[in-house]
Tab-separated table of C-alpha atoms in Angstrom:
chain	number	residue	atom	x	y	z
Z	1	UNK	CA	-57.338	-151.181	71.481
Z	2	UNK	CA	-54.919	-154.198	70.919
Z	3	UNK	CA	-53.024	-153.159	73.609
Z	4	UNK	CA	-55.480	-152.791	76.555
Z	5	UNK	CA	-57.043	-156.251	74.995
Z	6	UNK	CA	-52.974	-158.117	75.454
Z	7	UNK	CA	-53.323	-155.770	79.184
Z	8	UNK	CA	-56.459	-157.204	80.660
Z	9	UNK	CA	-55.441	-160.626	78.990
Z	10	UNK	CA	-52.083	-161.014	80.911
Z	11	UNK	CA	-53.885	-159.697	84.155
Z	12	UNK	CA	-56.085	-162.395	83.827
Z	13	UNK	CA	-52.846	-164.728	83.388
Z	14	UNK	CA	-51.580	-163.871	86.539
Z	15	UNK	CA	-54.768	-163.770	88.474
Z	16	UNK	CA	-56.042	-167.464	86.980
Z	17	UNK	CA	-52.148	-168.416	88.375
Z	18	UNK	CA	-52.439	-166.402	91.670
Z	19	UNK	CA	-55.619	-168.474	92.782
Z	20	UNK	CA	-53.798	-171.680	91.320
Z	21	UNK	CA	-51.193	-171.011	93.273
Z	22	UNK	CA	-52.556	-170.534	96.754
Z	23	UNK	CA	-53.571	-173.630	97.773
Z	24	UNK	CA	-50.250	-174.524	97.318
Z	25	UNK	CA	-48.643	-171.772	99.619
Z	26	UNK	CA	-51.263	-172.992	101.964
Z	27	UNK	CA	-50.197	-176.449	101.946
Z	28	UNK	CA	-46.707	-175.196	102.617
Z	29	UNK	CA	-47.831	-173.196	105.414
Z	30	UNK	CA	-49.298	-175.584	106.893
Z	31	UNK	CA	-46.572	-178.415	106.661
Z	32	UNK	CA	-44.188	-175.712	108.498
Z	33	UNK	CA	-42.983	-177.803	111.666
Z	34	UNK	CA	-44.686	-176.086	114.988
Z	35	UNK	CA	-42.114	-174.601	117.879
Z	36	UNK	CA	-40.893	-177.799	119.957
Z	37	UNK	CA	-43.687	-177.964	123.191
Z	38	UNK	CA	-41.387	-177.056	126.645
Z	39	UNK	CA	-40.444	-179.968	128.210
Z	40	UNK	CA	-42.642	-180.657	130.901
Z	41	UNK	CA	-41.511	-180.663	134.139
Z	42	UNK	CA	-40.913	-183.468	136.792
Z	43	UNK	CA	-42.719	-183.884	139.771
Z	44	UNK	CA	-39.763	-183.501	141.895
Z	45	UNK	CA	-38.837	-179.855	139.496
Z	46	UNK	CA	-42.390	-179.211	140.782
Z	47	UNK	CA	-42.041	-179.940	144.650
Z	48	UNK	CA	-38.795	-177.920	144.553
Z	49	UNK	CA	-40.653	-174.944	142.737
Z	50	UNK	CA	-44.024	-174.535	144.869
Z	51	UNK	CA	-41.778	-174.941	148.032
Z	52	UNK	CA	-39.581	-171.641	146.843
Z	53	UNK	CA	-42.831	-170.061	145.844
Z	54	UNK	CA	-44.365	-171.118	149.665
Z	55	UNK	CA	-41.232	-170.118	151.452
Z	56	UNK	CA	-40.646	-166.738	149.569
Z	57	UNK	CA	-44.067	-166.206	150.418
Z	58	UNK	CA	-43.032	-167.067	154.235
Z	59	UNK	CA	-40.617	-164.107	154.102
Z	60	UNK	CA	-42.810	-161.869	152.551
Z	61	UNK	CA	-45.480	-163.171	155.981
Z	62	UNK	CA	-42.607	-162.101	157.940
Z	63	UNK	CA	-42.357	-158.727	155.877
Z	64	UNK	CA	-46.136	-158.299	156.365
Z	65	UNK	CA	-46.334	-158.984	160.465
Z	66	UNK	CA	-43.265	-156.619	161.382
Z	67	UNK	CA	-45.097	-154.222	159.472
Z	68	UNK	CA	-48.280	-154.362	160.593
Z	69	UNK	CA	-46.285	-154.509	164.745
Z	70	UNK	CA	-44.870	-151.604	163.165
Z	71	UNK	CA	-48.417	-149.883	162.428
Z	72	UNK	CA	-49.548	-150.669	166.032
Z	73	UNK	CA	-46.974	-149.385	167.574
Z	74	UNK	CA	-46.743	-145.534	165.397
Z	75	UNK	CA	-50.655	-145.721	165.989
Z	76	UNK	CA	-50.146	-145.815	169.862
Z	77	UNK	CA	-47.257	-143.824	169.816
Z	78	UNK	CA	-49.533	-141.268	167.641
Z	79	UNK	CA	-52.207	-141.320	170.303
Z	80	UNK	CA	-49.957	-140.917	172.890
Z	81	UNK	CA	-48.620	-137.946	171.465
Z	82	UNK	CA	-51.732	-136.036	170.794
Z	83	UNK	CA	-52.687	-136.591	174.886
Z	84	UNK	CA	-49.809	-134.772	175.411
Z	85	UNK	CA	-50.556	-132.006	173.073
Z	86	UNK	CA	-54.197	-131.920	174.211
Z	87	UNK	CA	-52.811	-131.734	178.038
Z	88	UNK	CA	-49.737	-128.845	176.792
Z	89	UNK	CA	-52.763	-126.797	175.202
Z	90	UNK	CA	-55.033	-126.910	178.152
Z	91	UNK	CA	-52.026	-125.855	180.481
Z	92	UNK	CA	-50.991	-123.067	178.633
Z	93	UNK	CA	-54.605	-121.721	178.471
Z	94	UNK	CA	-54.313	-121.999	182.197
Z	95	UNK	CA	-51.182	-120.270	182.875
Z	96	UNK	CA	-52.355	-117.739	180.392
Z	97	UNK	CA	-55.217	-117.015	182.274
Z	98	UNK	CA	-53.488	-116.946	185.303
Z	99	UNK	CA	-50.916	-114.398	183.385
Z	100	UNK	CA	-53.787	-112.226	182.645
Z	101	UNK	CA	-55.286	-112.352	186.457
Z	102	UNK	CA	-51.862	-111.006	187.376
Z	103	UNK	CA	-51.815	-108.520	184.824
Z	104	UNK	CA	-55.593	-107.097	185.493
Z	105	UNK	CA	-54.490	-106.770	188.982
Z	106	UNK	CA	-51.436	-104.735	187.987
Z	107	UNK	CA	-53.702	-102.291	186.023
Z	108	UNK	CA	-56.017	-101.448	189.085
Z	109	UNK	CA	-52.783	-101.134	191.352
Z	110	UNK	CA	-51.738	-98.326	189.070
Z	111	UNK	CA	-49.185	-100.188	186.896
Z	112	UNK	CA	-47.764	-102.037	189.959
Z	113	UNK	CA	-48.126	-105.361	191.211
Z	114	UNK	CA	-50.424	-105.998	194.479
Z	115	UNK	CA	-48.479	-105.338	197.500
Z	116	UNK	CA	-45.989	-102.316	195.907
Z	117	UNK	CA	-48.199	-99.318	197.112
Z	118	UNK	CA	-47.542	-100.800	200.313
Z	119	UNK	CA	-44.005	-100.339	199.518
Z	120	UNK	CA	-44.324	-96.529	199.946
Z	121	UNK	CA	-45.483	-96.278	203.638
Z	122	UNK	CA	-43.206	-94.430	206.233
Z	123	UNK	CA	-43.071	-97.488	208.735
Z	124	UNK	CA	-40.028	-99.122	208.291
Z	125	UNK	CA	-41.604	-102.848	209.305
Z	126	UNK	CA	-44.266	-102.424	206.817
Z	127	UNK	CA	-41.580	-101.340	204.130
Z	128	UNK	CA	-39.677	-104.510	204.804
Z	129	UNK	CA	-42.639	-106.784	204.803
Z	130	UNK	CA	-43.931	-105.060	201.249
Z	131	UNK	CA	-40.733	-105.025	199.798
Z	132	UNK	CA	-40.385	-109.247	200.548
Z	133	UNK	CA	-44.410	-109.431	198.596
Z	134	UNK	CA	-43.055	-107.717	195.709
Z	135	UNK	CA	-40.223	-109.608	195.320
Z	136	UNK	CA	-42.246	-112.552	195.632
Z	137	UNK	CA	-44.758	-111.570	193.303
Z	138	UNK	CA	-41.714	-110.704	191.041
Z	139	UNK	CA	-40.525	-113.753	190.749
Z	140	UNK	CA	-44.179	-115.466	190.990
Z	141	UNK	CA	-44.949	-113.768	187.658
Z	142	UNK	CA	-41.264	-114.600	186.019
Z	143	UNK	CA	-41.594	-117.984	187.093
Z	144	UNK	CA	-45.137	-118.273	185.545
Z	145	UNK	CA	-43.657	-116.920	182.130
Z	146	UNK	CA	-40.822	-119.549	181.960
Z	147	UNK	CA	-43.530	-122.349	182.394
Z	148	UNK	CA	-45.640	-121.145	179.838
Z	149	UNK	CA	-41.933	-120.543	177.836
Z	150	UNK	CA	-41.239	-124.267	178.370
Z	151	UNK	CA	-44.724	-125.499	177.946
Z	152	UNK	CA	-45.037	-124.265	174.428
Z	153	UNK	CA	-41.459	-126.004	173.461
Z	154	UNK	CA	-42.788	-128.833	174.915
Z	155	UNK	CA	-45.900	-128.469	172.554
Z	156	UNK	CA	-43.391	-127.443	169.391
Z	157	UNK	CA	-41.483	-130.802	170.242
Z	158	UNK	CA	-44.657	-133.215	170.583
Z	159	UNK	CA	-45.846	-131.564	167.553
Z	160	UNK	CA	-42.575	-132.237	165.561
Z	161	UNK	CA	-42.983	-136.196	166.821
Z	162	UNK	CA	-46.588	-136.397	165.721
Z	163	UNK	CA	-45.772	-136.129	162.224
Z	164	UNK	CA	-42.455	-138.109	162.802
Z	165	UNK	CA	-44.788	-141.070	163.911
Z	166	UNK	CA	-47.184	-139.866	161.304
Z	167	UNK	CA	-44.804	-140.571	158.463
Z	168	UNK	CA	-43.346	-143.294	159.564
Z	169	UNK	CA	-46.830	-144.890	160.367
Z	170	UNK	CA	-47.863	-144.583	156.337
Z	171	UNK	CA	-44.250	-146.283	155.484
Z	172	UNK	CA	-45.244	-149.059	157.537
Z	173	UNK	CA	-48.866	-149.152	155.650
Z	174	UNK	CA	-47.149	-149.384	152.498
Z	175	UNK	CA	-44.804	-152.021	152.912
Z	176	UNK	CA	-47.660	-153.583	154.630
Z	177	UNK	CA	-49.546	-153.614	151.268
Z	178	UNK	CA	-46.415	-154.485	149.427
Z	179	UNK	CA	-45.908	-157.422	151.203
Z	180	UNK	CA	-49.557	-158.668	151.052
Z	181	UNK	CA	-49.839	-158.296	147.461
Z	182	UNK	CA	-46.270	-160.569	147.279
Z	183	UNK	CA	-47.833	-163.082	149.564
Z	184	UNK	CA	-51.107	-163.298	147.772
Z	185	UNK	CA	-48.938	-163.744	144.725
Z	186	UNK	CA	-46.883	-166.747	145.746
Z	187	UNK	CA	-49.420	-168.036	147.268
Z	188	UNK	CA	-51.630	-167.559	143.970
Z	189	UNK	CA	-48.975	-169.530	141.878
Z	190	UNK	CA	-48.225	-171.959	144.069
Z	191	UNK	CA	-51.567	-173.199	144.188
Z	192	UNK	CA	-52.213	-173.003	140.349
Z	193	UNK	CA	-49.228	-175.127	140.102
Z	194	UNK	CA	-50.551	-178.053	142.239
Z	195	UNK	CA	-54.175	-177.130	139.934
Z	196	UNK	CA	-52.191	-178.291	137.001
Z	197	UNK	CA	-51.138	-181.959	137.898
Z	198	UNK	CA	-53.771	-184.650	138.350
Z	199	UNK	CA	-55.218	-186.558	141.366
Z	200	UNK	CA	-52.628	-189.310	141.303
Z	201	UNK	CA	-49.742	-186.831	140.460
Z	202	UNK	CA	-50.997	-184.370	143.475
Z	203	UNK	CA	-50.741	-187.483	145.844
Z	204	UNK	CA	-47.711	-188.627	144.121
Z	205	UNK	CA	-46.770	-184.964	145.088
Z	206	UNK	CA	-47.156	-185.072	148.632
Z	207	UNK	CA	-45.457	-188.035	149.162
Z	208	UNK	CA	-42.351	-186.765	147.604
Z	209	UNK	CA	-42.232	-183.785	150.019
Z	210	UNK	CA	-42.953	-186.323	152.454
Z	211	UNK	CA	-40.050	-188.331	151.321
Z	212	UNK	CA	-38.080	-185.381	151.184
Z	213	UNK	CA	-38.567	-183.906	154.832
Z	214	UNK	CA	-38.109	-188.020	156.251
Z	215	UNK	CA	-34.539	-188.130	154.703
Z	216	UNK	CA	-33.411	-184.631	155.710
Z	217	UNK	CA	-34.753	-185.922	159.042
Z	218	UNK	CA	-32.830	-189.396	159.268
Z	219	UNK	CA	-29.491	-187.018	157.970
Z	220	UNK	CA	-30.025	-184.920	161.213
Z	221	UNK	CA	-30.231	-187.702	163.386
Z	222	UNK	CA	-27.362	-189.652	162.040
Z	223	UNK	CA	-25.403	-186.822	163.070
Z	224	UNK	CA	-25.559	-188.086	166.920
Z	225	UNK	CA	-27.637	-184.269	167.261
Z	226	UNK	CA	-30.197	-185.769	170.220
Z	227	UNK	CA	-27.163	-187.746	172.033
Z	228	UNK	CA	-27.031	-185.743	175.576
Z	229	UNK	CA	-29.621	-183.759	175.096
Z	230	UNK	CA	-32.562	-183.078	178.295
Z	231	UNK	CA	-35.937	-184.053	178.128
Z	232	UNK	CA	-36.155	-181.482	180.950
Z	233	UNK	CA	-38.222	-178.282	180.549
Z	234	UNK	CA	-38.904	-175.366	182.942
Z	235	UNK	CA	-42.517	-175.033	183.984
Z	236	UNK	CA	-43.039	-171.847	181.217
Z	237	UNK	CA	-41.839	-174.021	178.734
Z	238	UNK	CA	-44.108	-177.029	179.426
Z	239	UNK	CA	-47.227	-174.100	179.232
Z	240	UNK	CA	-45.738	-173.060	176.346
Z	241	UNK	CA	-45.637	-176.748	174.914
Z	242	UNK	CA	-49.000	-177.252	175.788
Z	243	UNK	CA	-50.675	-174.530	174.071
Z	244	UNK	CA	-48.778	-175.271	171.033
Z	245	UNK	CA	-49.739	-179.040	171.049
Z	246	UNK	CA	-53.077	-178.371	171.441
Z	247	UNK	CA	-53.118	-176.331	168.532
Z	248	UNK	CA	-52.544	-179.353	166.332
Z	249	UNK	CA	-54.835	-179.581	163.744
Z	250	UNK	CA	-55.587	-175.923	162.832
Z	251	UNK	CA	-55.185	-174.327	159.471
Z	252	UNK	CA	-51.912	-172.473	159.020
Z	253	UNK	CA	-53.363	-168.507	158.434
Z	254	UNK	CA	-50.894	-166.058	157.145
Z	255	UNK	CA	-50.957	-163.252	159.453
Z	256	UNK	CA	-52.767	-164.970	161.930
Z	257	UNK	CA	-51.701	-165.308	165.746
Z	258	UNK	CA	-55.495	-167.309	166.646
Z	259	UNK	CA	-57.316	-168.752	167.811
Z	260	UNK	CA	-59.111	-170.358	164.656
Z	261	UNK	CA	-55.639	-170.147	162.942
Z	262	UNK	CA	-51.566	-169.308	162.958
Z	263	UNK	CA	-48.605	-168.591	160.841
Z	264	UNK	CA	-45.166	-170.262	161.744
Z	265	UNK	CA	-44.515	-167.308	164.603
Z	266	UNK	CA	-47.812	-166.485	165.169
Z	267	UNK	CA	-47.984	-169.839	166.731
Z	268	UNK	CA	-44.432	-169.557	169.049
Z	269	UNK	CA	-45.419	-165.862	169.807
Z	270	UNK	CA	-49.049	-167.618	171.376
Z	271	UNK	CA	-47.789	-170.195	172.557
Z	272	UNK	CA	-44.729	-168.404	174.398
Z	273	UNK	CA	-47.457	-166.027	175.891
Z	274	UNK	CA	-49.586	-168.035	177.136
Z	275	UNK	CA	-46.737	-169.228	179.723
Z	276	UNK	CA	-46.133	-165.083	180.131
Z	277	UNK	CA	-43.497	-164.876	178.155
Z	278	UNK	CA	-43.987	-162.295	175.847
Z	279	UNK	CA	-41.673	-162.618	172.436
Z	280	UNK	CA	-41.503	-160.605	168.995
Z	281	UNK	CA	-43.678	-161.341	166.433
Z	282	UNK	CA	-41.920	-162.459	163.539
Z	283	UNK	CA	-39.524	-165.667	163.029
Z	284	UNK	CA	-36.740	-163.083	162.119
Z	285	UNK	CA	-37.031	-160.961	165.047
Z	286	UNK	CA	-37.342	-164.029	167.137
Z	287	UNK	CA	-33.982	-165.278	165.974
Z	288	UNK	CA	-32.632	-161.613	165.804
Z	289	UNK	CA	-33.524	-160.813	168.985
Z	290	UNK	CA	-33.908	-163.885	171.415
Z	291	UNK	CA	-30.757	-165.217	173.252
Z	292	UNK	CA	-29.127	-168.439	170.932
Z	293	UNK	CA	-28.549	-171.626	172.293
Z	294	UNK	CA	-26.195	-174.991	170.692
Z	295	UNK	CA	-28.598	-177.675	169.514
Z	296	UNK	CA	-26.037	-179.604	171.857
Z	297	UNK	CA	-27.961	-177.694	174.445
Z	298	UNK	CA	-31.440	-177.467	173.078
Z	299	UNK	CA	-34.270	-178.770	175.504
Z	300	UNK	CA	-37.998	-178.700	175.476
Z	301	UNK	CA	-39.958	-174.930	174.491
Z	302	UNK	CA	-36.805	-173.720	172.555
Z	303	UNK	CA	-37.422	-172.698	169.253
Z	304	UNK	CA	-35.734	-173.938	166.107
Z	305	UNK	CA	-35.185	-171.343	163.354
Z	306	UNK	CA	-35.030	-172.725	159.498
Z	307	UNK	CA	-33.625	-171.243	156.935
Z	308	UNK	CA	-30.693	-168.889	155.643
Z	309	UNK	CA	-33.580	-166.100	156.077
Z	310	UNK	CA	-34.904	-167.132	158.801
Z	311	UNK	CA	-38.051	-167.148	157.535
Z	312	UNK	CA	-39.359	-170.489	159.662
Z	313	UNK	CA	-39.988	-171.537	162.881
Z	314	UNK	CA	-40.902	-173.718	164.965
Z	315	UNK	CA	-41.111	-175.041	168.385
Z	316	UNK	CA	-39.069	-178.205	169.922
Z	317	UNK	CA	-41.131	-180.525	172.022
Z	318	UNK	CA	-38.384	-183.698	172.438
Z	319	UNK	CA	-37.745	-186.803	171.183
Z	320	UNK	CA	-36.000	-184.778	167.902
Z	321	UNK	CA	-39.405	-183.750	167.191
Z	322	UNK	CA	-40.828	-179.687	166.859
Z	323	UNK	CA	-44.783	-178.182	166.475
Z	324	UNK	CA	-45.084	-176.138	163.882
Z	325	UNK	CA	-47.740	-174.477	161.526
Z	326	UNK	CA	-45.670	-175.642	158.074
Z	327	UNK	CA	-47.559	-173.136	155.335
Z	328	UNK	CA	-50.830	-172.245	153.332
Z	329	UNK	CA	-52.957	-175.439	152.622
Z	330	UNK	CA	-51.857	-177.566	155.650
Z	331	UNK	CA	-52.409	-178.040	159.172
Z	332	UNK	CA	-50.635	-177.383	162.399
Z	333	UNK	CA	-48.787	-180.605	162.990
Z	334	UNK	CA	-45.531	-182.505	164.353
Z	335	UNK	CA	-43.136	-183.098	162.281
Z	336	UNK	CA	-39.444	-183.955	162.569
Z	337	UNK	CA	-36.984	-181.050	164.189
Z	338	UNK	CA	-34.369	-181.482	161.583
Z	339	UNK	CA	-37.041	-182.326	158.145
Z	340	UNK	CA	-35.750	-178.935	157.208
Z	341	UNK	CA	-32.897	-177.087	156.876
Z	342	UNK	CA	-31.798	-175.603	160.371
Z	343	UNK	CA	-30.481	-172.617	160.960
Z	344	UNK	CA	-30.507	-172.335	164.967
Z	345	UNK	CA	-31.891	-172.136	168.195
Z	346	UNK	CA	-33.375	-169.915	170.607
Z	347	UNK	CA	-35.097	-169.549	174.037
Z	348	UNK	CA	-37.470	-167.086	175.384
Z	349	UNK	CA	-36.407	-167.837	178.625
């Protein structure tokens, strides 16, 4: 009895001390120093950021549109293809038909084609004039079985390049998606990074990149690049310039190739068509695939490529000056031909 009486006496010891204690542990909890905040970022850390974000989200544009060209193309291709095999099936039922004319007319001849019982007459002009019908008929009915012959590897073959064009049609679709879920991504952070700063530190902002794009500028032209260069352009290019310019003012529109809006090539490709020029769709095919010129020899309609990836573009309209739809959130505009980093020139004509 003593015992459990000293028990339940020192539990109550240590319990009294437990709750006297606590506070105490709390207190110490609480004084623990909190993790050090991130430093926050300047506004030029944050210029430099949302224009990676924009311009990876310019290549992934660029991804998008040669996929989607891609798409349009397999699609036509695809329909193209199953003409064919449509037009292949209906000519074999024809030549089959006429197969089995030729072979109903054998059976009421007796096994023989139409002319051979003519073969077996005594008169020798009649034999010679029989004998040509048969051999005509002979090789009437073996020419009719090599076209049907051919016309069903013709069939085999369109059939093998439908679902060629089939496949590579979904590939397309996927990267397709890929690259619009990228884009929307960028695009998504990019804009919840500007969210984040103030009015005054949004304008602040702007100017910077402002800033920014008037130095790189005043860099290019110390470099002498306009000395020499024409203010001459060919009557396509002037059309050209002229849709572009009148553009001015419209939202840039990933994807888009207008009228309400354009992207970067989207504009060019437009603009370059409307003079009857037709070019490829994407800044990267543009400068992969139309002929390169020196700046030294750059003139007015000529395209200026930006970029180690090529992923910008825009075209030159003189006095060291380009048109150009710059990215999401602003306008078609004309801005200075070397406020970015150049990486060459082309001409669609």
């Amino acid at each position: 009895m003593n015992r459990r009486r000293h028990a339940t006496a020192a539990i109550t010891v240590i319990c009294a001390l437990t709750v006297l204690a606590s506070p105490a542990l709390t207190l110490q909890a609480a004084a623990a120093p909190l993790p050090p905040a991130p430093p926050k970022k300047s506004l030029e850390e944050v210029r430099k950021e949302i224009d990676t974000l924009y311009r990876q989200a310019a290549v992934a544009t660029d991804a998008y549109n040669l996929a989607e060209e891609r798409t349009k193309e397999q699609s036509a291709e695809i329909v193209r293809v199953a003409r064919m095999i449509v037009e292949g099936r209906e000519k074999i039922e024809d030549l089959k038909a006429k197969a089995g004319a030729a072979a109903r007319a054998q059976y009421r001849n007796g096994g023989l084609p139409d002319g051979a019982q003519l073969v077996l007459t005594n008169d020798p002009q009649l034999f010679l004039d029989a004998a040509g019908r048969l051999k005509d008929g002979a090789k009437a009915t073996t020419d009719l079985l090599g076209e049907m012959t051919r016309t069903q590897a013709q069939l085999d073959v369109y059939a093998k390049e439908a679902g060629v064009n089939w496949t590579r049609l979904e590939a397309n679709r996927v990267r397709q998606a890929a690259a619009k879920k990228e884009i929307n991504d960028k695009i998504a952070a990019a804009k919840k990074l500007e969210s984040e700063l103030a009015a005054e530190e949004r304008e602040r902002l702007r100017r910077l990149e402002e800033q920014a794009q008037q130095k790189a500028q005043t860099t290019w032209l110390g470099t002498g690049a306009l000395t020499g260069l024409t203010t001459d352009a060919t009557p396509e290019a002037k059309k050209a310039i002229a849709y572009a310019t009148a553009q001015i003012g419209k939202p840039y529109g990933w994807g888009d190739e207008g009228p309400r809006a354009y992207d970067c090539s989207g504009l060019t490709q437009s603009a370059w068509g409307s003079a009857g020029r037709q070019i490829p769709r994407t800044s990267q095919e543009q400068w992969r695939l139309l002929p390169r010129v020196d700046i030294k020899d750059m003139r007015p309609g000529d395209l200026i490529v930006y970029f180690k990836d090529a992923s910008h573009i825009g075209m030159y309209v003189g006095k060291g000056t380009i048109v150009h739809a710059p990215r999401p959130g602003r306008n078609i505009t004309l801005a200075g031909a070397g406020s970015m980093e150049i990486l060459g020139v082309v001409r669609p004509m």
